[in-house]
Coordinates of C-alpha atoms in Angstrom, one line a residue:
Chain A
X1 CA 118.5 90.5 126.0
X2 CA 116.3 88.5 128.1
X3 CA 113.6 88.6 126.2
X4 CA 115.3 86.7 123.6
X5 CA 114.6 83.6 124.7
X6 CA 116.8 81.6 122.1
X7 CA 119.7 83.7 122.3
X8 CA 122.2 84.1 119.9
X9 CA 121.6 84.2 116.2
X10 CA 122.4 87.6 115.3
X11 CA 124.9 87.7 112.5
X12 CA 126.8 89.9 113.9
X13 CA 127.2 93.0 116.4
X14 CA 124.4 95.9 115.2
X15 CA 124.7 99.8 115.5
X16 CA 121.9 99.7 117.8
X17 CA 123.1 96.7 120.0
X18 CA 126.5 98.5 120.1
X19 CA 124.8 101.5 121.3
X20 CA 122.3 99.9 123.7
X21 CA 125.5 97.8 125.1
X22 CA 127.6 100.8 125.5
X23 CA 124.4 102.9 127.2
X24 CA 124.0 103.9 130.6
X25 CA 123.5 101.0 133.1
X26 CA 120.3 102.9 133.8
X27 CA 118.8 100.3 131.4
X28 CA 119.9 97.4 133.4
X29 CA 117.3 97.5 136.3
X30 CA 114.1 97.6 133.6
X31 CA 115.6 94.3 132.1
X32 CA 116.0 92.9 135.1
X33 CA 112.7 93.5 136.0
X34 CA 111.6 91.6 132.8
X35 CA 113.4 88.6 133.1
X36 CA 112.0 88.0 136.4
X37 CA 108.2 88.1 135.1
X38 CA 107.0 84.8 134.7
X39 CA 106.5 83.8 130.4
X40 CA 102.2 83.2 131.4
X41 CA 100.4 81.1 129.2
X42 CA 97.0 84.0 129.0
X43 CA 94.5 81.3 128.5
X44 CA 95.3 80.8 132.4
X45 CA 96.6 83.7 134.1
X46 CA 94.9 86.7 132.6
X47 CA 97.5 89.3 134.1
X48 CA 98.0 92.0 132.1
X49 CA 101.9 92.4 133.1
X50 CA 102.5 89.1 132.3
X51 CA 105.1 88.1 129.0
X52 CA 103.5 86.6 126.5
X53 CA 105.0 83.6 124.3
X54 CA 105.0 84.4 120.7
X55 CA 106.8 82.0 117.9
X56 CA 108.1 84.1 114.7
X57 CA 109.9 82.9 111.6
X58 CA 111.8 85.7 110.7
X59 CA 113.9 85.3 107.4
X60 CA 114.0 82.2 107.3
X61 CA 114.7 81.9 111.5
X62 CA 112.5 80.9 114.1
X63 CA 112.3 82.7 116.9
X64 CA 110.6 82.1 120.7
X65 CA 110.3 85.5 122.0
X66 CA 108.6 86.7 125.4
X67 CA 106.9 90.4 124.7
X68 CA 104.6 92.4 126.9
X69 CA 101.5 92.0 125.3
X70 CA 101.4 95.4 123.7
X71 CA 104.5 94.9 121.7
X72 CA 104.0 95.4 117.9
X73 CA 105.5 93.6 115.3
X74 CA 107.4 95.9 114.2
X75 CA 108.8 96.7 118.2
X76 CA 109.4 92.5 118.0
X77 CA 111.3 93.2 114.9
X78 CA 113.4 96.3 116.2
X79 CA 114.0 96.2 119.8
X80 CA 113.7 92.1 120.1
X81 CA 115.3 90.8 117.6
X82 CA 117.9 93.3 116.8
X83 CA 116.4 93.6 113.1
X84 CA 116.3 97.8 112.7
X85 CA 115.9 97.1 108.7
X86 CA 111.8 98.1 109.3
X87 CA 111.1 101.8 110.3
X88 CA 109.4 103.6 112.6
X89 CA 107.4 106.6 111.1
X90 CA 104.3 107.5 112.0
X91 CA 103.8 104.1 114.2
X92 CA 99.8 104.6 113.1
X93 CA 99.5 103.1 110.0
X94 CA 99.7 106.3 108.1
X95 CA 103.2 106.1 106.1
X96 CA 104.6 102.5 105.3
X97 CA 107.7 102.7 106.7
X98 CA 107.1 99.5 108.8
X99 CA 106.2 97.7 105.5
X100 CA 107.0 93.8 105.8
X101 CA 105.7 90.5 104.8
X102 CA 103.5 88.6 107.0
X103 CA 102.4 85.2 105.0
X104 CA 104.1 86.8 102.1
X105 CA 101.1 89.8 102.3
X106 CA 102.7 93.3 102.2
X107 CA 102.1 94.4 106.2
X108 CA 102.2 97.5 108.5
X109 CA 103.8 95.9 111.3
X110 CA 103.3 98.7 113.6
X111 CA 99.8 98.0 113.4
X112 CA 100.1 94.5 114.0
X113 CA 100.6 92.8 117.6
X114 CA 103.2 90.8 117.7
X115 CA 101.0 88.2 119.5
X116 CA 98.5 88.3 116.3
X117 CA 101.7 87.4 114.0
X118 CA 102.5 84.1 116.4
X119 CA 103.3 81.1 114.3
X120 CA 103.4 83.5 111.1
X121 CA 106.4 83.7 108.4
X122 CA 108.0 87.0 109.0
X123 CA 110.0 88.9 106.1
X124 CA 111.8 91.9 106.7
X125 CA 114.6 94.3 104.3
X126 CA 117.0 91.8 105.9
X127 CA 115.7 89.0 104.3
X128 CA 115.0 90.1 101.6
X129 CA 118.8 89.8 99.3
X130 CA 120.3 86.4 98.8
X131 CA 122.5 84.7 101.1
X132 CA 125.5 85.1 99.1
X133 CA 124.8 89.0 99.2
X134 CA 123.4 89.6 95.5
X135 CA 120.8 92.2 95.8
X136 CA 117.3 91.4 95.4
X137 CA 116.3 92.8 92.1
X138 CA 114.1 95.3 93.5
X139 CA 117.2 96.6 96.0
X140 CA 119.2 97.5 92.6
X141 CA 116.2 98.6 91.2
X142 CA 115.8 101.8 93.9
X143 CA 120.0 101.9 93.2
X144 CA 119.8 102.0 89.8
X145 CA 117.2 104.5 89.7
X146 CA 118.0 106.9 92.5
X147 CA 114.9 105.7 94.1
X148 CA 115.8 107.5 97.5
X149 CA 117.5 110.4 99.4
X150 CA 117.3 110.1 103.3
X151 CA 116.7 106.8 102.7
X152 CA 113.9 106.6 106.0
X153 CA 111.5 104.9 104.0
X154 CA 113.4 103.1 101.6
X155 CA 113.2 99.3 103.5
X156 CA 109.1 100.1 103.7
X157 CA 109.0 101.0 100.0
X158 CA 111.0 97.9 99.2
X159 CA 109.1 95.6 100.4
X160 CA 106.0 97.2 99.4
X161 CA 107.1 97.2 96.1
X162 CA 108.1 93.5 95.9
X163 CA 104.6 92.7 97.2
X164 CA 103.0 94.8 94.5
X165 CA 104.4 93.7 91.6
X166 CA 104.1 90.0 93.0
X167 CA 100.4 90.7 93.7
X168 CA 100.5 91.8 89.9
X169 CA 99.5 95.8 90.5
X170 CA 102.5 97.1 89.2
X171 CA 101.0 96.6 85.0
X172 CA 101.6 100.2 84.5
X173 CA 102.7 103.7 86.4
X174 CA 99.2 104.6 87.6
X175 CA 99.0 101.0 88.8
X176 CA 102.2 101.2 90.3
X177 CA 101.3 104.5 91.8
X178 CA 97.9 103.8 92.8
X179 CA 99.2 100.4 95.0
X180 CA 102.1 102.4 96.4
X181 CA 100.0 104.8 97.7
X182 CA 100.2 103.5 101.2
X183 CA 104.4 104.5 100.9
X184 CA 105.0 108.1 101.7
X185 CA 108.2 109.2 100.9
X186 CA 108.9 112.9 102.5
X187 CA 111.9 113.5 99.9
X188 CA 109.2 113.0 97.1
X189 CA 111.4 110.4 95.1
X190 CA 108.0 108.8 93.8
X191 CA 109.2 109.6 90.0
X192 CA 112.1 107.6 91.0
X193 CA 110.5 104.9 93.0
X194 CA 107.9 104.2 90.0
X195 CA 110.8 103.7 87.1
X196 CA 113.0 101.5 90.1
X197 CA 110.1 99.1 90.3
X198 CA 109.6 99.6 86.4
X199 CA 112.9 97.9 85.9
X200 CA 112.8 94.9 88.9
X201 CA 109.3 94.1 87.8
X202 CA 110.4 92.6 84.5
X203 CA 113.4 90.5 86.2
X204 CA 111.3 89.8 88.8
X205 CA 109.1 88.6 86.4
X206 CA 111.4 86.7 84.4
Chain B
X1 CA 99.3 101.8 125.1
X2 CA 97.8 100.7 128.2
X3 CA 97.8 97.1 129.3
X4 CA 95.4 94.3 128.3
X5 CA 94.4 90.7 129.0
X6 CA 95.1 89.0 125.6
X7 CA 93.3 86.4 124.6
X8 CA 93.0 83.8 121.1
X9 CA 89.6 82.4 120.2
X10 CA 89.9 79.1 118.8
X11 CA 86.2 79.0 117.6
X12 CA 83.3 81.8 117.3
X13 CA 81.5 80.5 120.1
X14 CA 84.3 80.8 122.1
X15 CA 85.1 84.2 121.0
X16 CA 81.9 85.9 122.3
X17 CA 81.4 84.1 125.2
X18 CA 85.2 85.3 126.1
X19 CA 83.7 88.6 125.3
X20 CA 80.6 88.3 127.6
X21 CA 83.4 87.0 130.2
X22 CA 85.6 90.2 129.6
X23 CA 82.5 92.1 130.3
X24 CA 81.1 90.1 133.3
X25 CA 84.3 91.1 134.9
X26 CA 84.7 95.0 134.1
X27 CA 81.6 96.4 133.8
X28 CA 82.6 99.8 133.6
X29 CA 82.6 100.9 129.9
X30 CA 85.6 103.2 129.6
X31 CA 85.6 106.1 126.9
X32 CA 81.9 104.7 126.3
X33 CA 83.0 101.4 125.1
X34 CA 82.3 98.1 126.4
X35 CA 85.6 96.8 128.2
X36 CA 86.5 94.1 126.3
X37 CA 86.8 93.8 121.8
X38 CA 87.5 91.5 119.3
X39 CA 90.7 91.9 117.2
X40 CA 91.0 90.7 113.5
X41 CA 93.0 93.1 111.7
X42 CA 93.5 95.7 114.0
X43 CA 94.2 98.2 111.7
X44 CA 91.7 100.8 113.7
X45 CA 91.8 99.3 117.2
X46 CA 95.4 99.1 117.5
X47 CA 95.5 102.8 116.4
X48 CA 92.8 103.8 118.5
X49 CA 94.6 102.0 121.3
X50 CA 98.0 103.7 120.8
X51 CA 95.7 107.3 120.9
X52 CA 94.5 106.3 123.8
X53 CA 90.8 106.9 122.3
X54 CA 89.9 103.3 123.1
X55 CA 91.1 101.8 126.3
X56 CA 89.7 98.1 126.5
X57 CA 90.7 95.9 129.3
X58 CA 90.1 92.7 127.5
X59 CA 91.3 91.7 123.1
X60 CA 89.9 88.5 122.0
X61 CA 92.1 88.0 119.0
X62 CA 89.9 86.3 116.2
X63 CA 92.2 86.0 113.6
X64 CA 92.4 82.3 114.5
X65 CA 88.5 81.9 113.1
X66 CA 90.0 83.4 109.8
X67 CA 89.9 79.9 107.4
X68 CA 86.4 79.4 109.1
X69 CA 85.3 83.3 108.3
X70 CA 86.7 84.3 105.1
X71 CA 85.3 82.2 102.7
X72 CA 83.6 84.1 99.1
X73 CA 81.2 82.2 97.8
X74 CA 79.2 83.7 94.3
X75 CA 76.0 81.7 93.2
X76 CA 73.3 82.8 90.9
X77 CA 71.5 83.7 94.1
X78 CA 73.8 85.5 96.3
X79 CA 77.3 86.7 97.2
X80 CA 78.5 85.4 100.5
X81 CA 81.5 87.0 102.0
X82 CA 82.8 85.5 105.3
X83 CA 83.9 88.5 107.4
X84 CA 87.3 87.8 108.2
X85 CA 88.1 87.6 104.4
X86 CA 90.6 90.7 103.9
X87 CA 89.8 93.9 101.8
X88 CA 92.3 93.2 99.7
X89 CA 90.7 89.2 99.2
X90 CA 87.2 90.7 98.2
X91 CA 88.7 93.8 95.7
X92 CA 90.6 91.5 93.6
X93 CA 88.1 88.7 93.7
X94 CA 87.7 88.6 89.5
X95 CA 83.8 87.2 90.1
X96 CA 83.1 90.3 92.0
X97 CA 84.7 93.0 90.1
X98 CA 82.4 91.1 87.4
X99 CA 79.5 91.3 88.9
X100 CA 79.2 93.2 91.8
X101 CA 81.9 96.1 90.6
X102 CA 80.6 98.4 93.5
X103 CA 81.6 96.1 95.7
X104 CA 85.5 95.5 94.6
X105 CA 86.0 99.7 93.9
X106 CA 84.1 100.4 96.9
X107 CA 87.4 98.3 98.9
X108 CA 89.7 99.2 96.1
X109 CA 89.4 103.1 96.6
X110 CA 89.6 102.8 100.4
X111 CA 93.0 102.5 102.7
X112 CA 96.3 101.5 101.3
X113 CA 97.2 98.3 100.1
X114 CA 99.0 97.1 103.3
X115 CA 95.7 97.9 105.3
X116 CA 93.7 95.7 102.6
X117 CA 96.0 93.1 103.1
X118 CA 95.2 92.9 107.1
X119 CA 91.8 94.5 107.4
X120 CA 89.1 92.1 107.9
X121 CA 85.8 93.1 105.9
X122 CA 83.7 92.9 109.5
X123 CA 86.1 95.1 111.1
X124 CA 86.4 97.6 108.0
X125 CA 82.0 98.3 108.0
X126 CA 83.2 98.8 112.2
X127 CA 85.3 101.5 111.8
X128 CA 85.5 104.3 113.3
X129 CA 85.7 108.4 112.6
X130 CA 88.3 110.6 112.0
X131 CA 86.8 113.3 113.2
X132 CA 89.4 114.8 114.9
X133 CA 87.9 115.8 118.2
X134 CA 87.4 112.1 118.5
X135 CA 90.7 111.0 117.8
X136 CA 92.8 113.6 119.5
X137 CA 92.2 113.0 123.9
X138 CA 93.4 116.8 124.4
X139 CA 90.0 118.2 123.0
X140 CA 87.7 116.8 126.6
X141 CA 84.8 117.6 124.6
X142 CA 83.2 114.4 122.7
X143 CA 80.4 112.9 123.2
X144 CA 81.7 109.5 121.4
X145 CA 84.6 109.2 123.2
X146 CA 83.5 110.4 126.7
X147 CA 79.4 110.0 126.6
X148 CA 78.0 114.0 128.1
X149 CA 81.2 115.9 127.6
X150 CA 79.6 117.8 124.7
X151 CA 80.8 118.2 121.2
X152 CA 84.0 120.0 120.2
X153 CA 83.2 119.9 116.7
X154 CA 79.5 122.0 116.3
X155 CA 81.9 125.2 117.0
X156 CA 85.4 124.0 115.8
X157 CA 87.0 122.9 112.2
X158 CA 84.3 121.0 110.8
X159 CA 85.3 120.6 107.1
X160 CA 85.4 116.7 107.2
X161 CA 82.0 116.8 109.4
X162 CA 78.6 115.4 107.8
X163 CA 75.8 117.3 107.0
X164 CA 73.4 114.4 107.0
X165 CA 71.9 112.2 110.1
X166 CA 74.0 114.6 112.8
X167 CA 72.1 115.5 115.6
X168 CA 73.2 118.2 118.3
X169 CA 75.3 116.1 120.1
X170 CA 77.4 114.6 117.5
X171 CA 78.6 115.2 113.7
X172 CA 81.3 113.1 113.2
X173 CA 81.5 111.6 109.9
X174 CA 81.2 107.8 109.3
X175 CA 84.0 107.0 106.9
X176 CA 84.3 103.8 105.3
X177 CA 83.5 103.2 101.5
X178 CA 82.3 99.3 101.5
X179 CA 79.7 100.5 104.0
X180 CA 78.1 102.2 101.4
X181 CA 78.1 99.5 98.7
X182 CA 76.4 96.8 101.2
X183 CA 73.7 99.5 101.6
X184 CA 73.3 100.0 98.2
X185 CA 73.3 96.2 97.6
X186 CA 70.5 95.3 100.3
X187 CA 72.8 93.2 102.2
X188 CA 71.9 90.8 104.9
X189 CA 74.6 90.5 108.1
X190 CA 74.9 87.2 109.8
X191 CA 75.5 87.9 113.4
X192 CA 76.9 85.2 116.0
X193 CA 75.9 86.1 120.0
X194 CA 76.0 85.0 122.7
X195 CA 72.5 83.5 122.1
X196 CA 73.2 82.0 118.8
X197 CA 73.0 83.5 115.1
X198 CA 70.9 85.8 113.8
X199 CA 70.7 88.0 110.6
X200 CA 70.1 91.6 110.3
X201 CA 69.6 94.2 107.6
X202 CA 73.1 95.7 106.7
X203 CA 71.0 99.6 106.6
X204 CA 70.2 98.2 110.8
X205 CA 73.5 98.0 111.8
X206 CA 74.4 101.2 112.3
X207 CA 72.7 103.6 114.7
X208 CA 72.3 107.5 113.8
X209 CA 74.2 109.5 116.7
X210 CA 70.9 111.2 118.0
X211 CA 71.6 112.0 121.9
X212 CA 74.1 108.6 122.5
X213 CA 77.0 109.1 119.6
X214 CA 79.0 106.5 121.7
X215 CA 76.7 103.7 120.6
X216 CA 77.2 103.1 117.0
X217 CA 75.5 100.2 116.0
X218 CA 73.1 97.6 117.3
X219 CA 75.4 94.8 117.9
X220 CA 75.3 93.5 121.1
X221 CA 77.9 92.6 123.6
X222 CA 79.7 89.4 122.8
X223 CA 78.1 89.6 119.1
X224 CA 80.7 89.0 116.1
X225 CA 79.8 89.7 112.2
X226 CA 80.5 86.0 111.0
X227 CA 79.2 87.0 107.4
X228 CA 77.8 89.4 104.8
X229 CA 75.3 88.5 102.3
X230 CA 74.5 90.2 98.8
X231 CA 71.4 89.1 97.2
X232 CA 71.9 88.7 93.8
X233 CA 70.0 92.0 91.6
X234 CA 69.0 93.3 88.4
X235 CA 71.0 96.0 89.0
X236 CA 74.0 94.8 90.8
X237 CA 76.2 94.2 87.1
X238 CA 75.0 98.1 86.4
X239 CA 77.1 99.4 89.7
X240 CA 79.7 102.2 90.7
X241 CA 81.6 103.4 93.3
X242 CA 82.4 107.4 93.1
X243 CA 84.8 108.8 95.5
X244 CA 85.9 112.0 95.6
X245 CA 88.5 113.4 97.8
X246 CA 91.2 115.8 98.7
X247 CA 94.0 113.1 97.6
X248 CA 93.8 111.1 94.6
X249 CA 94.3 107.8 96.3
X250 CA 94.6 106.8 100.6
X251 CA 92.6 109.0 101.9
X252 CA 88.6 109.5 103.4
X253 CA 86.1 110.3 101.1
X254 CA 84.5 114.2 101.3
X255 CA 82.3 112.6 99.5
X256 CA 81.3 109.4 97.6
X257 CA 78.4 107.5 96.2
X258 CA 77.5 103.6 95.6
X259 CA 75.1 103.9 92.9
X260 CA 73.3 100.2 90.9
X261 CA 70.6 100.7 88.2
X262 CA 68.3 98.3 86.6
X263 CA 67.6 100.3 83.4
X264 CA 65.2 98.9 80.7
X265 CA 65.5 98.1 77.1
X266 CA 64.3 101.3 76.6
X267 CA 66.4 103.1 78.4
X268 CA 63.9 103.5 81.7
X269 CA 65.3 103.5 85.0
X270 CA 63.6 100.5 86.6
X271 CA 65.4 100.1 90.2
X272 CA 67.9 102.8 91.4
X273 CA 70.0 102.0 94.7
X274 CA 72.2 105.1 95.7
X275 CA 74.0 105.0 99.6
X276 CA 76.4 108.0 100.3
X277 CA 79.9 108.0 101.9
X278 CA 81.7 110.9 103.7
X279 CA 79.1 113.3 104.3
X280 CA 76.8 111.5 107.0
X281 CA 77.2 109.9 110.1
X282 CA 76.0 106.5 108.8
X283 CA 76.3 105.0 106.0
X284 CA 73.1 107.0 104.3
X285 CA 70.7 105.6 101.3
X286 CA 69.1 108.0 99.6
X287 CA 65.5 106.7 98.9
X288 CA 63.9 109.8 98.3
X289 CA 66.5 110.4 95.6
X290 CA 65.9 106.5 94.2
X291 CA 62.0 107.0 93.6
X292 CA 62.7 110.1 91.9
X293 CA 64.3 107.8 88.8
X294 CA 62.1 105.2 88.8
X295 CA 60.5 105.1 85.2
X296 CA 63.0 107.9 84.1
X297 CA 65.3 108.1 81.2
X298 CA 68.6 108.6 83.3
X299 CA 70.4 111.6 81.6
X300 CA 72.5 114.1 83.1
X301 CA 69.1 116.0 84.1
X302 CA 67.0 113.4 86.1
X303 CA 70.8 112.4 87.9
X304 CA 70.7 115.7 89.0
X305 CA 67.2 116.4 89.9
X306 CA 67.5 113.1 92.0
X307 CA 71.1 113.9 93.5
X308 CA 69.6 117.5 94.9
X309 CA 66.9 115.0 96.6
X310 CA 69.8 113.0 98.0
X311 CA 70.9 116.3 100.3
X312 CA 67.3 117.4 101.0
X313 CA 67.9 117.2 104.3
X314 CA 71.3 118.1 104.6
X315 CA 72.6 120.9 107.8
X316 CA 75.5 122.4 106.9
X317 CA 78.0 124.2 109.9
X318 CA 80.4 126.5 109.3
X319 CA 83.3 124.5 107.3
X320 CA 81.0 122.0 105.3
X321 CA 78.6 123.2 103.2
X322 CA 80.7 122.8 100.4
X323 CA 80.1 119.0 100.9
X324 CA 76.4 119.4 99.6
X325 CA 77.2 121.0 96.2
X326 CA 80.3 118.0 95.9
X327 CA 78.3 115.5 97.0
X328 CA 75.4 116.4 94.7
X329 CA 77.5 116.6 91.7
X330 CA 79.6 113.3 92.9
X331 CA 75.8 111.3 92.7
X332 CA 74.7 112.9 89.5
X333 CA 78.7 112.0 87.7
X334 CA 78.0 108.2 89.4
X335 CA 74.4 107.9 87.9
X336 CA 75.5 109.5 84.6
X337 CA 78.4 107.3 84.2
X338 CA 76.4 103.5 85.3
X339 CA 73.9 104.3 83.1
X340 CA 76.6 104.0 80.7
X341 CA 77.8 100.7 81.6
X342 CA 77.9 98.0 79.4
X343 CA 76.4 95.1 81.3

């Protein structure tokens, strides 16, 4: 992807980079088009068009990245970086499924520019289990508990959930309920989702 | 989302002279809006933005200024809350749950916890409605969004509308909560301009719709909220915020009410402060309803008496006249239950 400016870190060959590989070379022309834009520093050449440098540490990563200025965080996250952990839902704000952690604060990163998060520390779903693959406590909380169906808004409620219990909201179920409010789940798994982060809060804890 | 000229503000003077720049160039407004805004949390901007309600030309991202804005500072005179502190800074801020409750449940009850975490408190008192004719670009009709085109809501579904401070032009609900608190609290905003600082009476900033709904407070081009200020009270210890609404938690208040009392050893109301949420287009204080305590045992009777003054003036249309008898009984419950505070 040419937008990528540092290449090649990607672990390893997504469902969505297989798919957008094995598209239609209708695709081709529009990133053509965007690798020949100049990367404009906007202090200098106020051109709306123009691709804007934005630094991200993404799980642990850095990453240089040249976005059209209107690019969310959460477009950064998905379409950039190749990291389709964080959901689309509502893309206003409205259901949490874009939930990561910017600065280690819970985040809506559809309602965050990606050139307002430049220089910040990124988490995402993807970063979220250890690096030899044991589940964050939280993950085999929302296991353990049946804490899902479809699954949608699962990463959103994740992280949301890690951030609430470290923020110390998750004392009790209205507490939990009350600071998970911003986490709409459309297969109404909230009973669920309350005793998951019941469980991971005391190992998280501990 | 349509294109814009992004730029970051290292300082606050650069900041609004970026914005008197933006403006210099474009002098246009578009959808009634000066061509150029400041971004902080962008929580209501970048969602206006994406509904096309909002069109600027121009962002000056602030959130570079935050370590310079955001400080909270509690003395025995005065809480000082930089602007570009979060929601979620100021609710949890143990000193001002203390003291200033109103204040913290005010932010508490409002948004989600992700939009705490990134709103700044100067954007939050900026937001704008939800009135829907606003928000959705199908309806032509709105005199916020598109200054003469009329009003889509006087005739349409007006449930959410207010039914104080509207005028024939425009009765779209102002719908923050922490609004209401600063009103109640007598705060003081610190402005930065293009011509320097300057502080103005929070109940000043916002403008009643009357025949130009599209300007919504008196802030001037280029100016930036760098700072509220809460003079410390008798009554500020003896505070509530009361928000009713369809939804338990995340969601707009039908109606809500930041209520302090100084109240006497002897159980006399000496100082009442009472600002309502979600049923005018500003944030509204009830004076009228405030004398009416003064020297008063506060019991459920006098609340009552005081909270029909609240809605003296209230117009009802055709979907919200149920927000008069809620919003009466939501003041009288707030009174009743900070009278029985201890402080």
């Amino acid at each position: 992807m040419p937008e990528h400016l540092d290449g090649d870190d990607k672990p390893s060959v997504s469902r969505r980079r297989f798919l957008g590989a094995t598209a239609s070379t209708a695709a081709l022309p529009f990133m053509g088009a965007s690798a020949a834009r100049a990367v404009a520093d906007p202090a200098v050449k106020p051109d709306p068009g123009a691709l804007l440098n934005v630094s991200l540490t993404i799980n642990g990563k850095d990453h240089r990245l040249g976005l059209d200025v209107r690019t969310t965080l959460l477009d950064a996250l998905r379409d950039h970086v190749g990291l389709t952990g964080s959901k689309k839902g509502c893309d206003h704000g409205q259901c949490g499924a874009c939930t990561v952690h910017v600065d280690g604060q819970r985040t809506l990163s559809c309602l965050t520019l990606a050139a307002s998060a430049h220089g910040r520390v990124i988490e995402t779903i993807e970063g979220l289990a250890s690096t030899d693959g044991k589940l964050h406590p939280m993950q085999q909380a929302f296991i353990d508990n049946d804490a899902f169906q479809c699954g949608y808004c699962t990463p959103g409620q994740i992280m949301s959930a890690v951030g609430c219990v470290k923020e110390g909201h998750a004392d009790n179920d209205d507490a939990i309920r009350e600071y998970m409010s911003g986490n709409l789940c459309r297969c109404a798994a909230y009973p669920n989702i309350v005793a998951a982060i019941n469980q991971a809060k005391t190992q998280m804890e501990g | 989302m349509r294109p814009f000229v992004y730029e970051r503000a290292a300082t606050s003077e650069v900041a609004t002279q970026a914005i008197r720049a933006g403006i210099a160039t474009d002098t246009a407004p578009r959808q009634g809006r000066y061509p150029a805004e400041f971004l902080a949390g962008g929580t209501n901007l970048l969602d206006l933005m994406k509904l096309d309600v909002m069109q600027p030309a121009k962002l000056i991202d602030i959130t570079g200024l935050t370590q310079a804005h955001s400080a909270i500072l509690v003395s025995p005179q005065a809480l000082r809350l930089g602007a570009l502190a979060k929601m979620s800074a100021v609710a949890d801020h143990p000193e001002i749950i203390k003291n200033f409750p109103v204040v913290a449940q005010s932010l508490t009850l409002a948004a989600s916890a992700q939009l705490r975490n990134m709103a700044s408190i100067g954007g939050n008192v900026l937001q704008r409605t939800r009135c829907s004719y606003f928000r959705d670009t199908s309806w032509s009709a709105c005199n916020k969004r598109n200054p003469g085109s009329g009003c889509a809501a006087l005739d349409g579904y007006n449930r959410g509308h207010a039914v104080l401070g509207a005028s024939k032009d425009c009765i779209a609900t102002y719908p923050g909560d922490f609004a209401q608190a600063l009103m109640a609290l007598d705060a003081v905003v610190t402005v930065l301009g293009p011509d320097g600082t300057r502080t103005v009476p929070f109940s000043d900033l916002h403008r009643a719709p009357g025949s130009t709904p599209n300007v919504e407070t008196t802030l001037r081009p280029g100016d930036v909220i760098t700072a509220f200020v809460i003079p410390a009270a008798t009554w500020m210890r003896r505070s509530l915020y009361m928000k009713i609404r369809d939804r338990q938690s995340y969601q707009f208040a039908l109606a809500s009410a930041a209520v302090a009392l100084d109240i006497d050893d002897g159980g006399l109301v000496r100082q009442a402060r009472i600002a309502l949420g979600g049923v005018a287009t500003v944030p509204w204080r009830a004076r009228d309803a405030e004398a009416a305590l003064v020297g008063k045992k506060l019991d459920p009777q006098t609340a009552e008496s005081a909270a029909r003054l609240a809605f003296g003036g209230a117009a009802p249309r055709e979907h919200n006249a149920f927000k008069i008898a809620l919003g009466q009984k939501t003041v009288t419950r707030a009174l009743v239950q900070a009278a029985t505070l201890e402080v």
